[in-house]
Amino acid sequence: MWKAVCVLALCSQLLYGSVFRFASPDLAAKQAARRIADLIVSKKGDKTVLGLATGSTMIPVYRELKKIVCEEKIDLSNVVTFNLDEYLGIPSSHPQSYRSFMYAHLFEGILGSGIKEENIHIPSSESWMDYERLIESEGPIDLQLLGIGRNGHIGFAEPGADGESKTMIVDLADATRQDNARFFDGQVERVPRQAVTMGVGTIVKAKEIVLLAFGKHKADAVAQALTAPIRSEVPATFLQAHPRVDFFLDSEAAQQLDKKAVRRFANARLLIDHRIQEGDLWVANGKIVAPQDQADEEIDVRGRILAPGFIDLQINGGFGCDFSRNPERISEVARQLPQFGVTSFFATVVSSSRERYRAVLPRLQPCEFCGEGAANLGIHLEGPFFAPAYAGAHDPQYILPEGEALEGVYGDLQGVKLVTLAPELPKADQLIRELKSQGIRVLAGHSAATLEQMKTGIETGVGCCTHLFNAMKPFHHREPGIPGAALLQPQLPYTLILDGAHLASETLMLCWKCNPEGMILVTDATEILGLPDGKYQLGSMNIEAYNDRVYVANTHTIAGSRLSLDKAVRTLHRLTGCSLAAALEAASLKPAQFAGLYPAKGVLAIGSDADFILLSDALDVEATYIGGTLVWSQFREASGR
Ligand code: F6R
């Protein structure tokens, strides 16, 4: 059965390409614009060829792209654009022509970027015959943007188009004309009957394709495009054969994708109600469901522990990607994390310059299901409102002990879910209140707070302590500080980094004895996670790794870790002798509760997300499921009944 399951999951990954679900069309549009801008910048002045689409879906994308190009002064003098299509039968000056659309929504807003009129190509009744040759001579297209019609068209390649078709004149389908009547005062008869369009064969020659779709009315077409057999009745299904297509969807457009079979994970040892108990787990639509009469698929997990996926509240990167420096590579990290049982995480950014926050935060926006990897649930800003004496590995030049207006420091707080700050700072009260009012959770850390100051912080809204004992005023018998608060208040959560470097095992034992309920495991992993000893970076700081530890270069100041969360769970179990259930909950239930994710995440409850892991009794992760989909497994062989 295992083999069958693995094969099945693999197929669905192929068909699904990378599906990115965003909380809103705006977020998806921002990410698409960011992808385009990053591509242009990465070419360092070499030619970038873009394939552009029109339609309502593209309007926010172009709005964001204009913003980025202007704010970041991106040079477009070597950008060449090819539009997908154009109506025939209306002049190019007509307000509803795609030429007018492109100038109104994009080109007029980026005239100062160096973009050249001769590099903008929009097909027309006069030029269409040369269009294919022109694309071939300038191309290949590096990145093609696509919308999708309700009838599954891409460009105006309507149902019936063959998969190899080139630029051509087409009759618009009745459904398309009716749909596009919204741009012609609702009058179908005013919608042109013909158009010129790139063919499917032209479109799929692009190196990379990003298809965007928003709204319920696109859900069916999206599901067909991704899961139906490849056929000309739904031209978008031809995209399945392309190696690099990303679908950027809002939750409404993604809703049909969830309609998958009912699956029963039988013979499991489930972590439910704080203990491990024998039973079956039922999954459908990406969620845990009540037991059903029958399963479409049964997976015998042969007595393995089945627990909620791990959630890392503090991770700076991994595998050579530092979120504070290379945020555009976050999906590479996300794809690696399921091997450690991590199903979601909070991308953590160390104290940085104002410019860096503005450059980095828009690229770390939460994404519910990023391709095949763990989900980034939001940003954790660690700093810069810290006590200078406890800056640790944070660059002292960015520390702001006096406090300042949040927006002035970070720019836009969109996507920010957690902030670590020192509660004793003069303006901390105001900052905590403001963060709280924006739904952002506040953690105390890098701080010289006394017990009293911490208590005041808690009253104002501090909800957790960041890496207890590290980078804070230590426990003193007359001044117990933050450690005193965390150890004595069972309702106060605190995070620990169990990598053998940050804490003595006796300190862990003390924490476990005093406040086991509050303990949350985090990694604070740096880009070194998964890489060999050597010299690396954390934000603007040079760091180095040896002996399982990470230091600020040429010092003995610890600088994050190279720890994985599954290892931290095993360490907790081994050093404290706690139950398997308690060790697992410290990396699942506990972070979910603090971050406000519970009960959607962190538990195996009916209605919760089907983010779960299979483990051996030694707590080695053997398989990881996100939204009910197998995203990582160490099984190679069939082992079922
Ligand atoms: C646009 C195009 C069409 C649209 C599609 C969706 O150049 O060729 O395929 O992308 O019809 O349109 P909207 O975004 O308006 O729903």
XYZ file of C-alpha atoms and ligand atoms in Angstrom:
657
model
C 0.000 0.000 0.000
C 2.848 2.355 0.794
C 4.123 2.119 -2.730
C 0.693 2.833 -4.128
C 0.404 5.849 -1.895
C 3.814 7.214 -2.800
C 3.215 6.763 -6.516
C -0.139 8.447 -6.212
C 1.302 11.397 -4.374
C 4.049 11.761 -6.919
C 1.574 11.859 -9.770
C -0.451 14.514 -8.113
C 2.653 16.617 -7.566
C 3.477 16.410 -11.237
C -0.021 17.381 -12.217
C -0.180 20.108 -9.623
C 3.078 21.770 -10.592
C 3.588 24.366 -7.927
C 0.307 25.638 -6.609
C 0.578 28.744 -4.448
C -2.514 29.607 -2.466
C -2.662 33.165 -1.225
C -4.935 34.677 1.364
C -6.002 37.392 -1.107
C -5.638 38.385 -4.769
C -3.540 41.343 -3.637
C -0.956 39.102 -2.014
C -0.794 36.891 -5.086
C -0.414 39.948 -7.317
C 2.397 41.288 -5.141
C 4.266 38.010 -5.362
C 3.821 37.809 -9.125
C 5.124 41.364 -9.506
C 8.009 40.538 -7.215
C 8.839 37.462 -9.296
C 9.013 39.596 -12.451
C 11.115 42.322 -10.799
C 13.532 39.778 -9.315
C 13.932 38.120 -12.695
C 14.806 41.429 -14.361
C 17.264 42.367 -11.612
C 18.880 38.907 -11.669
C 19.710 39.411 -15.361
C 21.988 42.322 -14.393
C 21.188 44.369 -17.499
C 20.980 41.440 -19.936
C 17.830 41.122 -21.973
C 14.657 39.918 -20.210
C 11.780 38.813 -22.414
C 8.357 38.957 -20.777
C 5.104 37.542 -22.088
C 2.232 39.701 -20.846
C -1.478 39.100 -20.455
C -4.424 41.465 -20.073
C -7.741 41.144 -18.251
C -8.996 42.049 -14.795
C -6.681 39.533 -13.074
C -3.604 41.355 -14.320
C -4.604 44.816 -13.080
C -3.272 44.370 -9.496
C -0.147 42.644 -10.824
C 0.720 45.631 -13.007
C -0.167 48.040 -10.196
C 2.351 46.279 -7.933
C 4.928 46.005 -10.670
C 4.752 49.761 -11.345
C 5.229 50.394 -7.635
C 8.272 48.125 -7.392
C 9.871 49.433 -10.587
C 9.488 53.044 -9.455
C 10.447 52.559 -5.798
C 13.427 50.337 -6.526
C 14.401 52.232 -9.671
C 14.590 49.079 -11.750
C 16.092 49.640 -15.179
C 13.813 48.278 -17.920
C 15.895 49.411 -20.879
C 16.678 45.812 -21.756
C 13.212 44.425 -21.194
C 11.300 43.186 -24.233
C 7.577 42.454 -23.907
C 5.215 40.392 -26.016
C 1.507 40.543 -25.396
C -0.516 37.406 -25.692
C -3.352 38.708 -27.780
C -5.404 41.569 -29.206
C -8.945 42.045 -30.429
C -9.533 42.413 -34.155
C -12.156 44.713 -35.581
C -11.604 47.618 -33.188
C -8.867 50.213 -33.701
C -5.811 49.953 -31.485
C -6.772 53.351 -30.026
C -10.130 51.937 -28.815
C -10.293 52.180 -25.014
C -10.930 48.432 -24.762
C -8.123 47.362 -27.085
C -5.409 45.432 -25.316
C -2.891 48.047 -26.472
C -4.876 50.709 -24.588
C -5.145 48.364 -21.587
C -1.396 47.807 -21.461
C -0.547 51.479 -21.698
C -3.160 52.481 -19.131
C -2.309 49.783 -16.592
C 1.419 49.378 -17.053
C 3.484 51.176 -19.647
C 2.392 54.755 -18.894
C 3.368 54.220 -15.266
C 6.910 53.051 -16.029
C 8.001 55.522 -18.680
C 10.873 56.679 -16.455
C 12.306 53.155 -16.238
C 14.067 53.233 -19.603
C 11.551 50.897 -21.273
C 11.739 51.365 -25.034
C 8.717 51.727 -27.261
C 10.378 49.494 -29.878
C 10.662 46.701 -27.315
C 6.918 46.645 -26.605
C 5.152 44.180 -28.875
C 1.396 43.839 -29.080
C -0.004 41.845 -32.005
C -2.417 43.525 -34.427
C -4.229 42.876 -37.668
C -1.201 44.272 -39.509
C 1.643 42.688 -37.561
C 0.319 39.279 -36.531
C 1.911 37.335 -39.401
C 5.384 38.374 -38.314
C 4.652 37.942 -34.603
C 5.768 34.333 -34.260
C 9.045 35.029 -36.078
C 9.641 38.074 -33.902
C 9.113 36.077 -30.702
C 11.517 33.460 -32.010
C 14.184 36.016 -32.850
C 13.891 37.933 -29.557
C 12.944 34.960 -27.395
C 12.627 32.592 -25.777
C 10.205 34.311 -23.444
C 11.746 34.145 -19.974
C 8.509 34.499 -18.060
C 4.984 34.312 -19.423
C 2.087 35.700 -17.372
C -1.245 34.024 -17.970
C -4.825 34.439 -16.876
C -7.354 31.723 -17.551
C -10.820 31.921 -19.060
C -13.768 30.219 -17.368
C -13.804 27.936 -20.395
C -10.146 27.050 -19.862
C -8.727 29.326 -22.559
C -5.232 30.754 -22.267
C -4.582 33.864 -24.282
C -7.424 33.594 -26.741
C -6.510 30.012 -27.569
C -10.097 28.841 -27.179
C -11.416 25.302 -26.604
C -10.482 23.216 -29.635
C -7.020 24.803 -29.964
C -4.310 22.289 -30.597
C -1.329 21.989 -28.304
C 1.143 23.019 -30.995
C -0.752 25.996 -32.412
C 1.235 29.142 -33.186
C 0.167 32.805 -33.368
C -3.156 32.806 -35.206
C -6.450 34.533 -35.818
C -9.318 32.986 -33.878
C -13.060 33.330 -33.534
C -13.817 34.139 -29.934
C -15.935 31.514 -28.165
C -19.460 32.667 -27.245
C -18.605 32.114 -23.579
C -15.585 34.416 -23.884
C -17.598 37.146 -25.589
C -20.254 36.935 -22.904
C -17.615 37.036 -20.204
C -15.824 40.002 -21.722
C -19.028 41.976 -22.222
C -18.200 43.433 -18.759
C -15.532 45.540 -20.512
C -18.036 46.736 -23.171
C -20.793 48.172 -20.947
C -22.316 44.697 -20.613
C -23.198 44.588 -24.325
C -22.128 41.284 -25.880
C -22.747 42.517 -29.387
C -20.046 45.170 -28.922
C -17.394 42.549 -28.057
C -15.273 41.841 -31.157
C -15.846 38.454 -32.758
C -12.239 37.807 -33.612
C -8.825 38.201 -32.092
C -5.207 37.445 -32.806
C -3.505 35.320 -30.193
C -0.365 33.401 -29.441
C -1.122 29.697 -29.827
C -0.702 27.124 -27.084
C 2.498 25.937 -28.803
C 3.913 29.472 -28.587
C 2.902 29.916 -24.952
C 4.462 26.676 -23.723
C 7.821 27.614 -25.222
C 8.257 30.182 -22.436
C 10.924 29.151 -19.952
C 8.691 29.850 -16.990
C 4.945 30.466 -16.712
C 2.961 32.092 -13.912
C -0.805 31.645 -14.229
C -2.964 33.745 -11.929
C -6.605 33.121 -11.144
C -8.832 34.711 -8.557
C -12.416 34.091 -7.525
C -14.939 31.261 -7.356
C -15.806 31.616 -11.017
C -12.290 30.436 -11.928
C -12.243 27.408 -9.584
C -13.557 24.949 -12.133
C -11.193 26.017 -14.902
C -8.241 25.895 -12.500
C -9.133 22.390 -11.293
C -9.497 21.204 -14.880
C -6.228 22.809 -15.920
C -4.375 21.014 -13.162
C -6.077 17.674 -12.888
C -8.092 16.839 -16.045
C -6.525 14.810 -18.851
C -4.610 16.965 -21.337
C -6.998 17.804 -24.152
C -7.820 20.588 -26.570
C -11.338 21.143 -25.101
C -9.542 22.729 -22.135
C -6.463 24.451 -23.625
C -5.005 25.206 -20.180
C -4.496 21.444 -19.609
C -1.593 21.642 -22.090
C 0.305 23.491 -19.365
C 0.596 20.202 -17.440
C 3.351 19.123 -19.803
C 5.406 22.258 -19.063
C 8.180 21.800 -16.477
C 7.862 25.226 -14.816
C 4.324 26.465 -14.377
C 3.298 28.074 -11.115
C -0.363 28.690 -10.328
C -0.933 31.746 -8.105
C -4.444 31.373 -6.709
C -6.609 32.949 -4.084
C -8.489 30.511 -1.849
C -11.666 30.784 -3.914
C -9.966 29.870 -7.169
C -8.252 26.955 -5.371
C -11.373 25.549 -3.769
C -12.043 22.734 -6.284
C -8.519 21.397 -5.861
C -9.421 20.251 -2.407
C -12.025 17.821 -3.642
C -9.929 14.730 -3.240
C -10.666 11.221 -2.118
C -11.470 10.195 1.447
C -8.387 8.495 2.902
C -8.031 6.396 5.998
C -4.650 6.102 7.699
C -5.199 2.823 9.490
C -3.374 1.172 12.397
C -1.801 4.393 13.626
C -0.736 5.460 17.084
C -2.340 8.872 17.137
C -1.284 11.793 19.298
C -4.666 12.897 20.589
C -5.579 14.511 23.912
C -1.959 14.648 25.093
C -1.390 10.915 24.777
C -0.600 8.382 22.141
C -3.507 6.090 21.414
C -4.287 3.490 18.783
C -6.706 4.467 16.046
C -7.288 5.523 12.443
C -7.063 9.004 10.976
C -9.548 10.031 8.278
C -8.611 12.729 5.791
C -10.544 14.475 3.004
C -10.369 17.884 1.335
C -7.019 18.554 2.987
C -8.615 18.333 6.437
C -9.015 15.755 9.163
C -12.580 14.423 9.024
C -14.836 12.238 11.168
C -14.692 8.481 10.494
C -16.685 7.646 7.345
C -18.490 4.511 6.191
C -15.914 3.864 3.545
C -12.529 5.119 2.377
C -11.507 5.631 -1.256
C -7.987 4.809 -0.238
C -6.568 3.034 2.783
C -3.013 3.447 4.013
C -1.729 1.013 6.611
C 0.803 2.925 8.700
C 1.681 -0.210 10.676
C 1.692 1.117 14.196
C 3.749 4.221 13.526
C 3.214 7.328 15.620
C 1.020 9.800 13.733
C 1.355 13.311 15.176
C 0.564 16.887 14.120
C 3.287 18.459 11.945
C 5.943 20.607 13.618
C 5.669 24.394 13.559
C 8.876 26.443 13.858
C 8.244 29.921 15.269
C 11.833 31.044 14.725
C 13.885 30.067 11.701
C 16.211 32.456 9.867
C 16.752 30.222 6.850
C 18.626 27.092 5.872
C 20.382 25.362 3.005
C 22.326 28.477 2.071
C 19.346 30.847 2.173
C 19.229 33.562 4.835
C 15.726 35.066 4.859
C 17.199 38.458 5.788
C 19.393 38.421 2.676
C 17.944 36.018 0.080
C 14.196 36.063 0.734
C 13.503 35.169 -2.888
C 14.827 31.682 -2.136
C 12.379 30.975 0.686
C 10.636 28.224 -1.280
C 13.925 26.274 -1.459
C 13.988 26.196 2.341
C 10.261 25.426 2.513
C 10.800 22.395 0.306
C 13.557 21.031 2.568
C 11.776 21.416 5.899
C 9.300 18.496 5.648
C 12.219 16.050 6.044
C 12.445 17.374 9.628
C 8.694 17.021 10.177
C 8.132 20.774 9.798
C 4.838 21.540 8.077
C 4.764 25.266 8.750
C 7.085 27.986 9.975
C 7.495 31.710 10.562
C 10.232 33.239 8.411
C 12.426 35.133 10.840
C 14.262 38.345 9.991
C 17.120 39.594 12.194
C 17.657 43.283 13.055
C 18.244 45.007 9.746
C 18.415 48.424 8.102
C 15.208 50.205 7.090
C 16.050 49.651 3.417
C 16.544 45.948 4.016
C 13.197 45.564 5.783
C 11.533 47.240 2.832
C 13.303 44.978 0.369
C 12.866 41.746 2.309
C 9.432 41.770 3.979
C 7.378 41.903 0.765
C 9.201 38.754 -0.349
C 8.402 36.739 2.773
C 4.635 37.000 2.643
C 2.630 34.108 4.079
C 1.562 31.465 1.680
C -0.714 28.714 2.882
C 0.670 25.960 0.697
C 3.852 26.842 -1.099
C 4.433 24.267 -3.774
C 5.390 21.002 -2.170
C 7.015 22.528 0.900
C 6.219 23.634 4.417
C 3.962 26.689 4.618
C 5.390 30.054 5.588
C 2.671 31.325 7.920
C 4.135 34.785 8.286
C 7.098 36.844 9.352
C 8.783 36.869 12.754
C 10.651 40.151 13.203
C 13.413 39.550 15.734
C 14.547 43.080 16.536
C 15.582 45.810 16.267
C 13.947 47.126 19.507
C 16.508 45.456 21.750
C 18.648 46.240 24.803
C 22.112 46.898 23.299
C 23.802 44.840 26.036
C 21.859 41.769 24.899
C 22.019 42.253 21.132
C 23.703 38.840 20.813
C 24.454 38.168 17.164
C 22.367 41.106 15.915
C 24.281 43.884 14.195
C 24.620 46.651 16.857
C 24.298 49.409 14.246
C 20.630 48.467 13.663
C 19.546 48.124 17.295
C 17.001 50.811 18.289
C 16.781 50.888 22.094
C 14.932 54.202 22.079
C 12.069 52.753 20.047
C 10.550 54.438 17.001
C 7.357 54.339 14.948
C 6.836 50.824 13.597
C 6.160 51.838 9.990
C 9.167 54.156 9.993
C 11.405 51.210 10.824
C 9.822 48.247 9.060
C 7.780 49.900 6.310
C 4.643 47.861 5.620
C 3.778 45.363 8.392
C 1.714 43.187 6.093
C 2.433 39.495 6.726
C 4.147 40.164 10.059
C 2.757 37.857 12.746
C 5.399 37.828 15.520
C 7.755 40.477 16.877
C 10.465 39.940 19.494
C 11.397 43.066 21.467
C 12.765 44.106 24.856
C 9.772 45.071 27.056
C 11.758 47.395 29.337
C 12.615 49.922 26.595
C 11.190 53.421 27.127
C 8.677 53.188 24.258
C 8.022 49.450 24.538
C 4.528 49.907 25.982
C 3.409 51.892 22.986
C 5.025 49.462 20.531
C 3.454 46.432 22.217
C 0.002 48.038 22.187
C 0.304 48.991 18.551
C 1.516 45.551 17.495
C -1.266 43.919 19.458
C -3.867 46.164 17.867
C -2.647 44.940 14.473
C -3.036 41.293 15.521
C 0.726 40.769 15.857
C 1.953 38.647 18.773
C 4.780 40.030 20.881
C 7.615 38.020 22.434
C 10.137 39.329 24.967
C 13.783 38.825 24.122
C 17.251 40.365 23.757
C 16.331 42.185 26.907
C 17.579 43.430 30.252
C 14.062 43.404 31.754
C 13.630 42.929 35.477
C 10.851 40.693 36.754
C 8.676 43.754 37.377
C 9.318 45.154 33.892
C 8.466 41.788 32.399
C 5.247 41.660 34.414
C 4.292 45.082 33.066
C 5.128 43.852 29.575
C 2.842 40.854 30.061
C 0.020 43.112 31.228
C 0.486 45.249 28.130
C 0.512 42.289 25.742
C 3.766 40.309 25.731
C 2.742 36.675 25.272
C 5.951 34.653 25.152
C 9.710 34.745 25.844
C 12.172 34.282 23.009
C 14.937 31.671 23.541
C 14.699 31.815 27.322
C 18.007 32.423 29.098
C 19.787 33.369 25.861
C 20.428 37.057 25.153
C 18.697 38.297 28.294
C 19.535 39.420 31.816
C 20.233 36.171 33.658
C 18.327 34.872 36.672
C 19.627 36.478 39.865
C 18.404 35.468 43.300
C 17.371 39.058 44.071
C 16.362 39.914 40.495
C 14.853 36.905 38.722
C 14.259 38.821 35.422
C 12.521 37.217 32.428
C 13.713 33.698 33.409
C 11.996 34.127 36.774
C 8.772 35.200 35.078
C 8.802 32.301 32.625
C 9.617 29.651 35.194
C 7.020 30.795 37.706
C 4.044 31.535 35.468
C 2.758 28.289 34.035
C 0.552 30.150 31.580
C 3.515 31.991 30.059
C 4.973 30.310 26.981
C 8.691 30.505 26.245
C 10.885 29.148 23.485
C 14.077 27.104 23.822
C 16.801 26.158 21.353
C 17.884 22.613 22.243
C 21.025 22.320 20.137
C 23.426 21.489 22.960
C 25.061 24.923 22.614
C 22.455 27.368 23.878
C 21.638 25.739 27.234
C 23.118 23.285 29.709
C 21.004 20.164 30.009
C 20.390 21.060 33.682
C 18.851 24.366 32.583
C 16.495 22.473 30.310
C 15.629 20.200 33.235
C 14.931 23.231 35.429
C 12.583 24.641 32.767
C 10.864 21.301 32.362
C 10.339 20.937 36.115
C 9.083 24.493 36.614
C 6.985 25.150 33.515
C 6.613 22.170 31.166
C 3.311 23.555 29.904
C 4.899 26.720 28.551
C 7.810 25.117 26.700
C 7.942 25.639 22.923
C 10.816 24.279 20.850
C 12.265 26.446 18.077
C 15.387 26.039 15.967
C 16.595 29.617 15.361
C 18.311 27.872 12.417
C 20.520 29.939 10.131
C 21.445 29.388 6.502
C 23.912 26.759 7.812
C 21.107 24.266 8.484
C 21.859 21.331 6.171
C 25.310 22.654 5.177
C 28.855 21.699 6.288
C 31.120 23.641 8.676
C 32.378 26.911 7.234
C 31.886 30.664 7.020
C 28.380 32.023 6.385
C 26.175 35.051 7.084
C 23.235 35.954 9.274
C 21.820 39.248 8.058
C 24.778 41.623 7.930
C 26.885 39.565 10.362
C 29.607 37.105 9.424
C 29.117 33.818 11.209
C 30.925 30.488 11.261
C 29.961 26.928 12.042
C 31.986 24.229 13.717
C 31.377 21.495 16.312
C 27.619 21.539 15.767
C 27.584 25.217 16.781
C 27.263 28.596 15.104
C 29.184 31.693 16.250
C 29.622 35.302 15.198
C 32.908 35.018 13.240
C 36.053 35.113 15.413
C 34.070 35.339 18.669
C 32.345 33.021 21.083
C 28.994 34.764 20.678
C 26.432 32.169 19.622
C 24.644 33.147 16.408
C 21.516 31.070 15.921
C 21.917 27.396 15.177
C 22.102 24.629 12.624
C 19.467 22.663 14.503
C 16.508 20.856 12.954
C 13.225 20.721 14.870
C 12.947 16.914 14.917
C 16.333 16.745 16.603
C 15.183 19.261 19.233
C 12.142 17.062 19.941
C 14.336 13.984 20.381
C 16.665 15.951 22.680
C 13.781 17.100 24.867
C 12.553 13.518 25.191
C 16.031 12.128 25.897
C 17.213 14.736 28.398
C 14.030 15.169 30.420
C 12.556 11.692 30.114
C 9.221 13.313 29.253
C 6.558 11.321 27.415
C 6.684 11.013 23.618
C 3.431 12.955 23.504
C 4.800 15.849 25.552
C 7.972 16.069 23.446
C 5.948 16.135 20.215
C 3.497 18.722 21.548
C 6.347 21.114 22.409
C 6.924 21.500 18.658
C 3.307 21.275 17.464
C 0.445 22.016 19.864
C 2.406 24.575 21.908
C 3.599 26.784 19.043
C 0.146 26.513 17.427
C -1.503 27.716 20.622
C 0.816 30.645 21.093
C 0.671 31.739 17.444
C -3.141 31.575 17.354
C -3.184 28.683 14.891
C -4.885 26.208 17.199
C -7.174 24.304 16.504
C -6.628 24.648 12.732
C -3.076 23.427 13.286
C -1.155 21.702 16.078
C -3.713 18.944 16.778
C -5.302 15.939 15.131
C -8.887 17.105 15.496
C -11.853 16.896 13.177
C -11.758 19.997 10.998
C -8.032 20.633 11.522
C -5.645 20.909 8.598
C -4.285 17.510 7.598
C -0.690 18.553 8.377
C 0.801 15.519 10.060
C 3.859 13.315 10.332
C 4.616 9.647 10.783
C 7.377 8.792 13.226
C 9.190 5.773 14.592
C 9.306 5.145 18.339
C 12.748 6.787 18.309
C 10.959 9.934 17.027
C 12.603 9.762 13.606
C 10.353 11.411 11.025
C 9.408 8.915 8.313
C 6.787 10.804 6.292
C 5.285 14.281 6.227
C 1.852 15.278 4.936
C 0.724 18.838 4.334
C -2.962 19.486 3.617
C -3.344 15.722 3.259
C -0.672 15.490 0.540
C 2.449 13.404 1.077
C 5.310 15.897 0.635
C 8.192 13.864 2.007
C 8.771 10.212 2.768
C 11.766 8.084 3.506
C 9.986 4.959 2.354
C 11.229 3.516 -0.864
C 9.564 0.128 -0.759
C 6.011 -1.097 -0.658
C 5.103 -2.219 2.824
C 1.368 -2.509 2.848
C -1.245 -5.150 3.010
C -5.651 38.108 -21.625
C -6.175 36.857 -22.102
C -7.216 36.034 -21.409
C -7.488 36.435 -19.979
C -8.584 35.563 -19.385
C -8.938 35.995 -17.976
O -4.606 38.585 -22.428
O -5.720 36.471 -23.089
O -6.817 34.699 -21.467
O -6.321 36.273 -19.225
O -9.725 35.633 -20.177
O -9.466 37.269 -17.954
P -9.804 38.010 -16.569
O -8.507 38.184 -15.894
O -10.409 39.316 -16.949
O -10.723 37.113 -15.826
